[in-house]
mmCIF file of C-alpha atoms in Angstrom:
data_model
loop_
_atom_site.group_PDB
_atom_site.id
_atom_site.type_symbol
_atom_site.label_atom_id
_atom_site.label_comp_id
_atom_site.label_asym_id
_atom_site.label_seq_id
_atom_site.Cartn_x
_atom_site.Cartn_y
_atom_site.Cartn_z
ATOM 1 C CA UNK M 861 -26.070 -3.529 4.509
ATOM 2 C CA UNK M 862 -25.610 -3.571 8.279
ATOM 3 C CA UNK M 863 -22.840 -1.656 10.000
ATOM 4 C CA UNK M 864 -21.201 -4.905 11.172
ATOM 5 C CA UNK M 865 -21.152 -6.397 7.670
ATOM 6 C CA UNK M 866 -19.715 -3.176 6.239
ATOM 7 C CA UNK M 867 -16.956 -3.192 8.859
ATOM 8 C CA UNK M 868 -16.109 -6.805 8.040
ATOM 9 C CA UNK M 869 -16.069 -6.047 4.323
ATOM 10 C CA UNK M 870 -13.834 -3.003 4.809
ATOM 11 C CA UNK M 871 -11.444 -5.078 6.907
ATOM 12 C CA UNK M 872 -11.317 -7.805 4.267
ATOM 13 C CA UNK M 873 -10.723 -5.251 1.516
ATOM 14 C CA UNK M 874 -7.840 -3.688 3.437
ATOM 15 C CA UNK M 875 -6.305 -7.125 4.037
ATOM 16 C CA UNK M 876 -6.683 -7.851 0.321
ATOM 17 C CA UNK M 877 -4.917 -4.603 -0.553
ATOM 18 C CA UNK M 878 -2.065 -5.405 1.801
ATOM 19 C CA UNK M 879 -1.704 -8.890 0.315
ATOM 20 C CA UNK M 880 -1.468 -7.541 -3.231
ATOM 21 C CA UNK M 881 1.014 -4.871 -2.147
ATOM 22 C CA UNK M 882 3.198 -7.510 -0.502
ATOM 23 C CA UNK M 883 3.485 -9.368 -3.801
ATOM 24 C CA UNK M 884 4.046 -6.174 -5.779
ATOM 25 C CA UNK M 885 6.920 -5.138 -3.515
ATOM 26 C CA UNK M 886 8.881 -8.038 -4.996
ATOM 27 C CA UNK M 887 8.681 -6.255 -8.353
ATOM 28 C CA UNK M 888 9.991 -2.689 -7.862
ATOM 29 C CA UNK M 889 10.216 0.128 -10.377
ATOM 30 C CA UNK M 890 13.457 -1.251 -11.803
ATOM 31 C CA UNK M 891 11.729 -4.482 -12.807
ATOM 32 C CA UNK M 892 9.016 -2.709 -14.820
ATOM 33 C CA UNK M 893 11.462 -0.179 -16.205
ATOM 34 C CA UNK M 894 13.698 -2.880 -17.671
ATOM 35 C CA UNK M 895 10.724 -4.677 -19.198
ATOM 36 C CA UNK M 896 9.523 -1.439 -20.751
ATOM 37 C CA UNK M 897 12.914 -0.856 -22.344
ATOM 38 C CA UNK M 898 12.881 -4.344 -23.874
ATOM 39 C CA UNK M 899 9.107 -4.399 -24.527
ATOM 40 C CA UNK M 900 9.160 -7.739 -22.714
ATOM 41 C CA UNK M 901 6.353 -9.608 -20.963
ATOM 42 C CA UNK M 902 6.383 -9.676 -17.114
ATOM 43 C CA UNK M 903 6.433 -13.457 -16.932
ATOM 44 C CA UNK M 904 7.721 -13.658 -13.348
ATOM 45 C CA UNK M 905 5.155 -11.164 -12.101
ATOM 46 C CA UNK M 906 2.233 -12.931 -13.778
ATOM 47 C CA UNK M 907 3.375 -16.263 -12.347
ATOM 48 C CA UNK M 908 3.619 -14.783 -8.851
ATOM 49 C CA UNK M 909 0.252 -13.030 -9.002
ATOM 50 C CA UNK M 910 -1.326 -16.254 -10.309
ATOM 51 C CA UNK M 911 0.356 -18.414 -7.664
ATOM 52 C CA UNK M 912 -1.153 -16.201 -4.977
ATOM 53 C CA UNK M 913 -4.630 -16.759 -6.415
ATOM 54 C CA UNK M 914 -5.347 -13.168 -7.384
ATOM 55 C CA UNK M 915 -6.195 -13.870 -11.038
ATOM 56 C CA UNK M 916 -8.679 -16.539 -9.918
ATOM 57 C CA UNK M 917 -10.643 -14.055 -7.808
ATOM 58 C CA UNK M 918 -13.795 -14.270 -9.954
ATOM 59 C CA UNK M 919 -13.695 -18.031 -10.544
ATOM 60 C CA UNK M 920 -16.159 -19.860 -8.240
ATOM 61 C CA UNK M 921 -14.718 -21.962 -5.443
ATOM 62 C CA UNK M 922 -16.095 -25.162 -7.008
ATOM 63 C CA UNK M 923 -13.674 -24.608 -9.898
ATOM 64 C CA UNK M 924 -10.688 -23.736 -7.730
ATOM 65 C CA UNK M 925 -11.090 -19.969 -7.540
ATOM 66 C CA UNK M 926 -11.866 -17.557 -4.724
ATOM 67 C CA UNK M 927 -15.468 -16.856 -5.687
ATOM 68 C CA UNK M 928 -15.114 -13.138 -5.008
ATOM 69 C CA UNK M 929 -16.971 -10.274 -6.651
ATOM 70 C CA UNK M 930 -16.019 -7.654 -9.196
ATOM 71 C CA UNK M 931 -15.423 -5.253 -6.299
ATOM 72 C CA UNK M 932 -12.611 -7.409 -4.941
ATOM 73 C CA UNK M 933 -11.222 -8.087 -8.424
ATOM 74 C CA UNK M 934 -11.098 -4.343 -9.049
ATOM 75 C CA UNK M 935 -9.195 -3.799 -5.802
ATOM 76 C CA UNK M 936 -6.571 -6.326 -6.903
ATOM 77 C CA UNK M 937 -5.961 -4.599 -10.242
ATOM 78 C CA UNK M 938 -6.044 -1.141 -8.656
ATOM 79 C CA UNK M 939 -3.312 -2.108 -6.211
ATOM 80 C CA UNK M 940 -1.088 -3.560 -8.941
ATOM 81 C CA UNK M 941 -1.175 -0.242 -10.806
ATOM 82 C CA UNK M 942 -0.928 1.803 -7.623
ATOM 83 C CA UNK M 943 2.255 -0.100 -6.804
ATOM 84 C CA UNK M 944 3.808 0.995 -10.097
ATOM 85 C CA UNK M 945 3.051 -2.162 -12.049
ATOM 86 C CA UNK M 946 0.821 -2.727 -15.047
ATOM 87 C CA UNK M 947 -2.278 -4.914 -14.724
ATOM 88 C CA UNK M 948 -2.595 -4.947 -18.500
ATOM 89 C CA UNK M 949 -0.233 -7.907 -18.483
ATOM 90 C CA UNK M 950 -2.915 -10.149 -17.013
ATOM 91 C CA UNK M 951 -6.208 -8.306 -16.451
ATOM 92 C CA UNK M 952 -8.070 -9.936 -19.341
ATOM 93 C CA UNK M 953 -8.053 -13.283 -17.556
ATOM 94 C CA UNK M 954 -10.573 -11.881 -15.092
ATOM 95 C CA UNK M 955 -13.191 -10.550 -17.479
ATOM 96 C CA UNK M 956 -12.563 -12.914 -20.417
ATOM 97 C CA UNK M 957 -13.096 -15.893 -18.146
ATOM 98 C CA UNK M 958 -16.607 -14.593 -17.414
ATOM 99 C CA UNK M 959 -17.846 -15.509 -20.893
ATOM 100 C CA UNK M 960 -16.815 -19.114 -20.304
ATOM 101 C CA UNK M 961 -18.232 -19.103 -16.775
ATOM 102 C CA UNK M 962 -21.615 -17.630 -17.681
ATOM 103 C CA UNK M 963 -22.215 -19.220 -21.063
ATOM 104 C CA UNK M 964 -19.945 -22.258 -21.337
ATOM 105 C CA UNK M 965 -21.210 -25.816 -20.957
ATOM 106 C CA UNK M 966 -20.722 -27.772 -17.746
ATOM 107 C CA UNK M 967 -18.079 -29.867 -19.512
ATOM 108 C CA UNK M 968 -16.201 -26.790 -20.718
ATOM 109 C CA UNK M 969 -16.197 -25.217 -17.269
ATOM 110 C CA UNK M 970 -14.953 -28.403 -15.621
ATOM 111 C CA UNK M 971 -12.285 -28.829 -18.275
ATOM 112 C CA UNK M 972 -10.859 -25.319 -18.293
ATOM 113 C CA UNK M 973 -11.719 -23.275 -15.203
ATOM 114 C CA UNK M 974 -9.739 -25.277 -12.602
ATOM 115 C CA UNK M 975 -6.640 -25.093 -14.793
ATOM 116 C CA UNK M 976 -7.133 -21.371 -15.385
ATOM 117 C CA UNK M 977 -7.507 -20.928 -11.623
ATOM 118 C CA UNK M 978 -4.272 -22.744 -10.747
ATOM 119 C CA UNK M 979 -2.315 -21.145 -13.584
ATOM 120 C CA UNK M 980 -1.640 -24.278 -15.615
ATOM 121 C CA UNK M 981 -3.696 -22.677 -18.413
ATOM 122 C CA UNK M 982 -3.830 -19.020 -19.367
ATOM 123 C CA UNK M 983 -6.908 -17.439 -20.902
ATOM 124 C CA UNK M 984 -5.769 -13.866 -21.442
ATOM 125 C CA UNK M 985 -6.498 -13.241 -25.119
ATOM 126 C CA UNK M 986 -9.750 -11.886 -26.521
ATOM 127 C CA UNK M 987 -10.002 -11.795 -30.327
ATOM 128 C CA UNK M 988 -12.611 -9.177 -31.253
ATOM 129 C CA UNK M 989 -11.187 -6.063 -32.953
ATOM 130 C CA UNK M 990 -10.481 -6.102 -36.687
ATOM 131 C CA UNK M 991 -8.485 -3.687 -38.858
ATOM 132 C CA UNK M 992 -11.386 -2.655 -41.098
ATOM 133 C CA UNK M 993 -14.258 -2.576 -38.615
ATOM 134 C CA UNK M 994 -12.811 -1.247 -35.348
ATOM 135 C CA UNK M 995 -15.627 -0.613 -32.872
ATOM 136 C CA UNK M 996 -18.291 -1.596 -35.431
ATOM 137 C CA UNK M 997 -18.163 -5.155 -34.113
ATOM 138 C CA UNK M 998 -21.297 -6.479 -35.821
ATOM 139 C CA UNK M 999 -19.623 -5.984 -39.212
ATOM 140 C CA UNK M 1000 -16.613 -8.139 -38.368
ATOM 141 C CA UNK M 1001 -15.181 -10.024 -41.332
ATOM 142 C CA UNK M 1002 -13.764 -13.101 -39.600
ATOM 143 C CA UNK M 1003 -15.949 -16.006 -40.718
ATOM 144 C CA UNK M 1004 -16.389 -19.512 -39.307
ATOM 145 C CA UNK M 1005 -18.013 -22.153 -41.522
ATOM 146 C CA UNK M 1006 -19.089 -25.424 -39.950
ATOM 147 C CA UNK M 1007 -17.804 -28.523 -41.689
ATOM 148 C CA UNK M 1008 -18.713 -31.686 -39.835
ATOM 149 C CA UNK M 1009 -17.379 -31.569 -36.303
ATOM 150 C CA UNK M 1010 -15.169 -28.520 -36.945
ATOM 151 C CA UNK M 1011 -15.438 -24.851 -37.745
ATOM 152 C CA UNK M 1012 -13.098 -23.566 -40.440
ATOM 153 C CA UNK M 1013 -12.162 -19.980 -39.637
ATOM 154 C CA UNK M 1014 -10.765 -17.281 -41.915
ATOM 155 C CA UNK M 1015 -10.125 -13.626 -41.164
ATOM 156 C CA UNK M 1016 -7.900 -11.124 -39.439
ATOM 157 C CA UNK M 1017 -7.756 -9.490 -36.012
ATOM 158 C CA UNK M 1018 -5.721 -6.542 -34.764
ATOM 159 C CA UNK M 1019 -4.682 -5.094 -31.396
ATOM 160 C CA UNK M 1020 -5.227 -8.438 -29.721
ATOM 161 C CA UNK M 1021 -3.116 -8.435 -26.583
ATOM 162 C CA UNK M 1022 -1.210 -11.290 -24.965
ATOM 163 C CA UNK M 1023 -1.819 -13.952 -27.648
ATOM 164 C CA UNK M 1024 1.879 -14.821 -27.483
ATOM 165 C CA UNK M 1025 1.568 -15.386 -23.733
ATOM 166 C CA UNK M 1026 -1.779 -17.205 -23.556
ATOM 167 C CA UNK M 1027 -2.785 -20.823 -24.005
ATOM 168 C CA UNK M 1028 -6.393 -20.074 -24.876
ATOM 169 C CA UNK M 1029 -8.203 -17.285 -26.710
ATOM 170 C CA UNK M 1030 -11.851 -16.354 -27.020
ATOM 171 C CA UNK M 1031 -12.438 -15.576 -30.692
ATOM 172 C CA UNK M 1032 -15.447 -13.682 -31.997
ATOM 173 C CA UNK M 1033 -16.524 -14.836 -35.460
ATOM 174 C CA UNK M 1034 -19.488 -14.535 -37.779
ATOM 175 C CA UNK M 1035 -21.189 -17.886 -38.364
ATOM 176 C CA UNK M 1036 -24.115 -16.484 -40.357
ATOM 177 C CA UNK M 1037 -23.491 -13.786 -43.002
ATOM 178 C CA UNK M 1038 -24.684 -10.302 -42.107
ATOM 179 C CA UNK M 1039 -27.121 -10.178 -45.036
ATOM 180 C CA UNK M 1040 -28.838 -13.343 -43.788
ATOM 181 C CA UNK M 1041 -29.781 -12.152 -40.281
ATOM 182 C CA UNK M 1042 -32.694 -9.971 -39.164
ATOM 183 C CA UNK M 1043 -30.664 -8.055 -36.601
ATOM 184 C CA UNK M 1044 -27.011 -7.162 -37.132
ATOM 185 C CA UNK M 1045 -26.151 -8.507 -33.668
ATOM 186 C CA UNK M 1046 -27.291 -11.993 -34.679
ATOM 187 C CA UNK M 1047 -25.173 -14.646 -36.374
ATOM 188 C CA UNK M 1048 -22.047 -13.962 -34.305
ATOM 189 C CA UNK M 1049 -20.459 -16.741 -32.251
ATOM 190 C CA UNK M 1050 -17.701 -17.221 -29.683
ATOM 191 C CA UNK M 1051 -15.092 -19.954 -30.154
ATOM 192 C CA UNK M 1052 -12.527 -21.047 -27.596
ATOM 193 C CA UNK M 1053 -9.270 -21.435 -29.498
ATOM 194 C CA UNK M 1054 -6.366 -23.493 -28.158
ATOM 195 C CA UNK M 1055 -3.439 -21.305 -29.188
ATOM 196 C CA UNK M 1056 -0.945 -24.074 -28.514
ATOM 197 C CA UNK M 1057 -2.424 -26.054 -31.395
ATOM 198 C CA UNK M 1058 -3.582 -23.171 -33.594
ATOM 199 C CA UNK M 1059 -0.297 -21.301 -34.067
ATOM 200 C CA UNK M 1060 1.327 -22.604 -37.244
ATOM 201 C CA UNK M 1061 -1.834 -24.515 -38.164
ATOM 202 C CA UNK M 1062 -3.939 -21.720 -39.583
ATOM 203 C CA UNK M 1063 -3.080 -18.977 -37.110
ATOM 204 C CA UNK M 1064 -0.162 -16.568 -37.513
ATOM 205 C CA UNK M 1065 0.660 -14.061 -34.774
ATOM 206 C CA UNK M 1066 2.564 -10.898 -35.566
ATOM 207 C CA UNK M 1067 3.651 -8.534 -32.753
ATOM 208 C CA UNK M 1068 2.804 -4.824 -33.022
ATOM 209 C CA UNK M 1069 5.227 -2.452 -31.328
ATOM 210 C CA UNK M 1070 3.284 0.301 -29.609
ATOM 211 C CA UNK M 1071 3.951 3.376 -27.516
ATOM 212 C CA UNK M 1072 3.602 1.338 -24.312
ATOM 213 C CA UNK M 1073 4.634 -2.213 -23.448
ATOM 214 C CA UNK M 1074 1.314 -4.034 -23.942
ATOM 215 C CA UNK M 1075 2.158 -7.311 -25.746
ATOM 216 C CA UNK M 1076 -0.144 -6.355 -28.626
ATOM 217 C CA UNK M 1077 -0.424 -8.430 -31.793
ATOM 218 C CA UNK M 1078 -2.300 -8.858 -35.039
ATOM 219 C CA UNK M 1079 -3.676 -12.241 -36.077
ATOM 220 C CA UNK M 1080 -3.913 -13.766 -39.544
ATOM 221 C CA UNK M 1081 -6.354 -16.662 -39.709
ATOM 222 C CA UNK M 1082 -6.307 -18.979 -42.722
ATOM 223 C CA UNK M 1083 -8.422 -22.152 -42.656
ATOM 224 C CA UNK M 1084 -8.006 -22.530 -38.909
ATOM 225 C CA UNK M 1085 -9.894 -25.577 -37.683
ATOM 226 C CA UNK M 1086 -11.666 -25.290 -34.314
ATOM 227 C CA UNK M 1087 -13.642 -28.227 -32.869
ATOM 228 C CA UNK M 1088 -17.388 -27.622 -32.658
ATOM 229 C CA UNK M 1089 -17.174 -28.629 -28.999
ATOM 230 C CA UNK M 1090 -15.221 -25.384 -28.452
ATOM 231 C CA UNK M 1091 -18.280 -23.260 -29.313
ATOM 232 C CA UNK M 1092 -19.275 -21.222 -26.253
ATOM 233 C CA UNK M 1093 -23.038 -21.255 -25.732
ATOM 234 C CA UNK M 1094 -25.323 -21.245 -28.753
ATOM 235 C CA UNK M 1095 -24.247 -20.527 -32.295
ATOM 236 C CA UNK M 1096 -25.206 -17.033 -33.410
ATOM 237 C CA UNK M 1097 -25.662 -15.544 -29.924
ATOM 238 C CA UNK M 1098 -22.059 -14.633 -29.221
ATOM 239 C CA UNK M 1099 -22.508 -10.872 -29.423
ATOM 240 C CA UNK M 1100 -24.765 -10.950 -26.375
ATOM 241 C CA UNK M 1101 -22.251 -13.129 -24.549
ATOM 242 C CA UNK M 1102 -19.395 -10.692 -24.964
ATOM 243 C CA UNK M 1103 -21.586 -7.730 -24.001
ATOM 244 C CA UNK M 1104 -22.141 -9.440 -20.655
ATOM 245 C CA UNK M 1105 -18.415 -9.274 -20.012
ATOM 246 C CA UNK M 1106 -17.922 -5.696 -21.150
ATOM 247 C CA UNK M 1107 -19.432 -4.149 -18.017
ATOM 248 C CA UNK M 1108 -16.948 -6.148 -15.939
ATOM 249 C CA UNK M 1109 -14.155 -4.977 -18.226
ATOM 250 C CA UNK M 1110 -15.163 -1.318 -17.867
ATOM 251 C CA UNK M 1111 -15.228 -1.541 -14.056
ATOM 252 C CA UNK M 1112 -11.875 -3.307 -13.859
ATOM 253 C CA UNK M 1113 -10.209 -0.857 -16.234
ATOM 254 C CA UNK M 1114 -11.640 2.015 -14.177
ATOM 255 C CA UNK M 1115 -9.981 0.517 -11.102
ATOM 256 C CA UNK M 1116 -6.639 0.292 -12.922
ATOM 257 C CA UNK M 1117 -6.919 3.957 -13.865
ATOM 258 C CA UNK M 1118 -7.658 4.839 -10.241
ATOM 259 C CA UNK M 1119 -4.561 2.882 -9.244
ATOM 260 C CA UNK M 1120 -2.530 4.803 -11.814
ATOM 261 C CA UNK M 1121 -4.003 8.089 -10.620
ATOM 262 C CA UNK M 1122 -3.078 7.401 -7.021
ATOM 263 C CA UNK M 1123 0.445 6.423 -8.075
ATOM 264 C CA UNK M 1124 0.818 9.703 -9.971
ATOM 265 C CA UNK M 1125 -0.587 11.840 -7.167
ATOM 266 C CA UNK M 1126 1.687 10.219 -4.595
ATOM 267 C CA UNK M 1127 4.762 10.707 -6.796
ATOM 268 C CA UNK M 1128 3.839 14.305 -7.639
ATOM 269 C CA UNK M 1129 3.154 15.165 -3.997
ATOM 270 C CA UNK M 1130 6.409 13.677 -2.741
ATOM 271 C CA UNK M 1131 8.440 15.323 -5.486
ATOM 272 C CA UNK M 1132 6.775 18.693 -4.839
ATOM 273 C CA UNK M 1133 7.740 18.436 -1.176
ATOM 274 C CA UNK M 1134 11.354 17.515 -1.872
ATOM 275 C CA UNK M 1135 12.205 19.615 -4.910
ATOM 276 C CA UNK M 1136 13.633 22.977 -3.863
ATOM 277 C CA UNK M 1137 13.880 25.843 -6.359
ATOM 278 C CA UNK M 1138 14.366 29.517 -5.413
ATOM 279 C CA UNK M 1139 15.015 28.411 -1.812
ATOM 280 C CA UNK M 1140 11.578 26.861 -1.307
ATOM 281 C CA UNK M 1141 9.868 23.574 -2.004
ATOM 282 C CA UNK M 1142 7.982 23.851 -5.282
ATOM 283 C CA UNK M 1143 4.943 22.335 -3.558
ATOM 284 C CA UNK M 1144 4.563 25.615 -1.654
ATOM 285 C CA UNK M 1145 3.590 27.287 -4.920
ATOM 286 C CA UNK M 1146 -0.133 27.257 -5.681
ATOM 287 C CA UNK M 1147 0.675 26.768 -9.346
ATOM 288 C CA UNK M 1148 2.080 23.367 -8.376
ATOM 289 C CA UNK M 1149 -0.195 22.356 -5.515
ATOM 290 C CA UNK M 1150 -3.566 23.284 -7.029
ATOM 291 C CA UNK M 1151 -3.294 20.917 -10.049
ATOM 292 C CA UNK M 1152 -2.224 18.063 -7.760
ATOM 293 C CA UNK M 1153 -5.127 18.735 -5.405
ATOM 294 C CA UNK M 1154 -7.562 18.870 -8.323
ATOM 295 C CA UNK M 1155 -6.228 15.592 -9.725
ATOM 296 C CA UNK M 1156 -6.711 13.974 -6.319
ATOM 297 C CA UNK M 1157 -10.320 15.191 -6.143
ATOM 298 C CA UNK M 1158 -11.072 13.841 -9.622
ATOM 299 C CA UNK M 1159 -9.617 10.429 -8.764
ATOM 300 C CA UNK M 1160 -11.677 10.228 -5.567
ATOM 301 C CA UNK M 1161 -14.865 11.153 -7.447
ATOM 302 C CA UNK M 1162 -14.189 8.512 -10.112
ATOM 303 C CA UNK M 1163 -13.539 5.993 -7.361
ATOM 304 C CA UNK M 1164 -17.059 6.494 -5.979
ATOM 305 C CA UNK M 1165 -18.581 5.755 -9.389
ATOM 306 C CA UNK M 1166 -16.376 2.679 -9.693
ATOM 307 C CA UNK M 1167 -17.695 1.303 -6.400
ATOM 308 C CA UNK M 1168 -21.292 2.077 -7.345
ATOM 309 C CA UNK M 1169 -20.887 0.227 -10.636
ATOM 310 C CA UNK M 1170 -19.190 -2.715 -8.911
ATOM 311 C CA UNK M 1171 -21.911 -2.946 -6.260
ATOM 312 C CA UNK M 1172 -24.618 -3.044 -8.932
ATOM 313 C CA UNK M 1173 -22.687 -5.665 -10.919
ATOM 314 C CA UNK M 1174 -22.129 -7.882 -7.890
ATOM 315 C CA UNK M 1175 -25.809 -7.728 -6.933
ATOM 316 C CA UNK M 1176 -26.888 -8.726 -10.439
ATOM 317 C CA UNK M 1177 -28.458 -5.377 -11.284
ATOM 318 C CA UNK M 1178 -28.226 -3.424 -14.511
ATOM 319 C CA UNK M 1179 -25.019 -1.390 -14.481
ATOM 320 C CA UNK M 1180 -24.245 -0.497 -18.097
ATOM 321 C CA UNK M 1181 -24.447 3.252 -17.519
ATOM 322 C CA UNK M 1182 -22.467 3.178 -14.285
ATOM 323 C CA UNK M 1183 -19.783 0.858 -15.704
ATOM 324 C CA UNK M 1184 -19.287 3.088 -18.722
ATOM 325 C CA UNK M 1185 -19.299 6.300 -16.719
ATOM 326 C CA UNK M 1186 -16.846 4.905 -14.182
ATOM 327 C CA UNK M 1187 -14.448 3.975 -16.953
ATOM 328 C CA UNK M 1188 -14.679 7.409 -18.587
ATOM 329 C CA UNK M 1189 -14.298 9.320 -15.315
ATOM 330 C CA UNK M 1190 -11.367 7.195 -14.146
ATOM 331 C CA UNK M 1191 -9.560 7.334 -17.499
ATOM 332 C CA UNK M 1192 -9.948 11.119 -17.637
ATOM 333 C CA UNK M 1193 -8.840 11.492 -14.019
ATOM 334 C CA UNK M 1194 -5.761 9.293 -14.399
ATOM 335 C CA UNK M 1195 -4.732 11.131 -17.553
ATOM 336 C CA UNK M 1196 -5.109 14.471 -15.765
ATOM 337 C CA UNK M 1197 -3.039 13.115 -12.879
ATOM 338 C CA UNK M 1198 -0.405 11.940 -15.360
ATOM 339 C CA UNK M 1199 -0.193 15.354 -17.017
ATOM 340 C CA UNK M 1200 0.000 17.073 -13.646
ATOM 341 C CA UNK M 1201 2.789 14.791 -12.470
ATOM 342 C CA UNK M 1202 4.825 15.272 -15.628
ATOM 343 C CA UNK M 1203 4.441 19.026 -15.281
ATOM 344 C CA UNK M 1204 5.430 18.847 -11.610
ATOM 345 C CA UNK M 1205 8.612 16.921 -12.388
ATOM 346 C CA UNK M 1206 9.466 19.175 -15.309
ATOM 347 C CA UNK M 1207 12.369 17.858 -17.352
ATOM 348 C CA UNK M 1208 13.011 15.005 -14.928
ATOM 349 C CA UNK M 1209 9.567 13.601 -15.770
ATOM 350 C CA UNK M 1210 10.854 12.634 -19.207
ATOM 351 C CA UNK M 1211 13.764 10.652 -17.772
ATOM 352 C CA UNK M 1212 13.181 6.900 -17.637
ATOM 353 C CA UNK M 1213 14.696 6.544 -14.175
ATOM 354 C CA UNK M 1214 11.754 8.384 -12.559
ATOM 355 C CA UNK M 1215 9.125 6.063 -14.159
ATOM 356 C CA UNK M 1216 6.728 8.930 -14.827
ATOM 357 C CA UNK M 1217 7.083 8.663 -18.605
ATOM 358 C CA UNK M 1218 6.389 4.890 -18.472
ATOM 359 C CA UNK M 1219 3.212 5.241 -16.448
ATOM 360 C CA UNK M 1220 2.273 8.311 -18.506
ATOM 361 C CA UNK M 1221 2.233 6.191 -21.651
ATOM 362 C CA UNK M 1222 0.391 3.308 -20.007
ATOM 363 C CA UNK M 1223 -2.488 5.323 -18.593
ATOM 364 C CA UNK M 1224 -3.009 7.265 -21.855
ATOM 365 C CA UNK M 1225 -4.224 4.044 -23.455
ATOM 366 C CA UNK M 1226 -7.435 3.970 -21.474
ATOM 367 C CA UNK M 1227 -9.077 6.906 -23.189
ATOM 368 C CA UNK M 1228 -8.821 4.864 -26.387
ATOM 369 C CA UNK M 1229 -9.126 1.235 -25.297
ATOM 370 C CA UNK M 1230 -10.891 -1.002 -24.557
ATOM 371 C CA UNK M 1231 -13.536 1.538 -25.515
ATOM 372 C CA UNK M 1232 -12.954 5.112 -26.555
ATOM 373 C CA UNK M 1233 -14.267 8.121 -24.684
ATOM 374 C CA UNK M 1234 -16.519 9.065 -27.603
ATOM 375 C CA UNK M 1235 -18.173 5.635 -27.670
ATOM 376 C CA UNK M 1236 -19.027 5.987 -23.986
ATOM 377 C CA UNK M 1237 -20.461 9.455 -24.560
ATOM 378 C CA UNK M 1238 -22.574 8.056 -27.407
ATOM 379 C CA UNK M 1239 -23.811 5.255 -25.126
ATOM 380 C CA UNK M 1240 -24.807 7.663 -22.354
ATOM 381 C CA UNK M 1241 -26.454 10.068 -24.809
ATOM 382 C CA UNK M 1242 -28.568 7.300 -26.337
ATOM 383 C CA UNK M 1243 -29.275 4.889 -23.484
ATOM 384 C CA UNK M 1244 -29.344 7.254 -20.510
ATOM 385 C CA UNK M 1245 -30.533 10.543 -21.958
ATOM 386 C CA UNK M 1246 -32.727 9.116 -24.736
ATOM 387 C CA UNK M 1247 -31.103 11.066 -27.545
ATOM 388 C CA UNK M 1248 -31.179 9.665 -31.124
ATOM 389 C CA UNK M 1249 -28.551 7.050 -31.981
ATOM 390 C CA UNK M 1250 -25.581 8.847 -33.519
ATOM 391 C CA UNK M 1251 -24.093 5.958 -35.510
#
């Protein structure tokens, strides 16, 4: 990449950051704090971020989006979290949409993508995880049987976020029984479910209260009818389709963690400068400043891996290892930054009015979801280092 192009890209990225920050300034700490207390959905924020086109970053211009890359999308989510917000309220629209974009029919893309881009439709729900299978996705129990021009779906999903606040959901189902396929990844399909019609007609949504405000639910599916025309791609090849989107998800989540980490480091640094104990700012003590400095270094290192993964993704190259490693490094770094900040604040860190405990809870999620640290280590051991498969 030439020096001129790099300068132009850096300028655009800085302008993008400033644009996101300008929107986020309308939603200060008090806004997120009140929502956290009520475990309420940030409806006004999502509407504003959609209206400004940020959630349509990855949708091609021909369908009403910005046609940007995963690099730019990651910057948007990073800045939301860095501003004290929570991208988890809307981030799935970016990577979930990719399954429809890459594998949907021309008719499906024309029907849905422009409306997703302008905000008149929300696709923020991704129905994969089940209570009895967890990360062992190929053994999912939710079954879809074709009957004429419809699929009849039965099963259960858990920890499916934002179903109460979405119009559409991508649902992973088994269309061919596991014992009838040669490879366990075969026989799985992706259906696009219209939640506006499904709820009360075969789909029941039950909220799950969790440690952080994440709009998480469990789904009970009983004879839910989904039109065959809502099948994404070919029947039985859905597992491959969702894998395509998982690298994007890893990179975007890594960026959110980096945003969290930078929020924590800024808060810890400012507090350490201002807090005076024993007639000196606590930030003068190496026991306070060294952990903050180390957290900063870890965030910056994770950031480099995030950009490497994003560059590979945007250029169409293989990036599974880099996407997974960026997510692990960023999640670890943000959690370390969170711990350091809480320790820096001491007792005040547990008080809601300082927002540390809210962000502390939010960033802890990312060592568990959307993929756990141990699953990433298993992936790297097997696919990068060539060690025997451990599960």
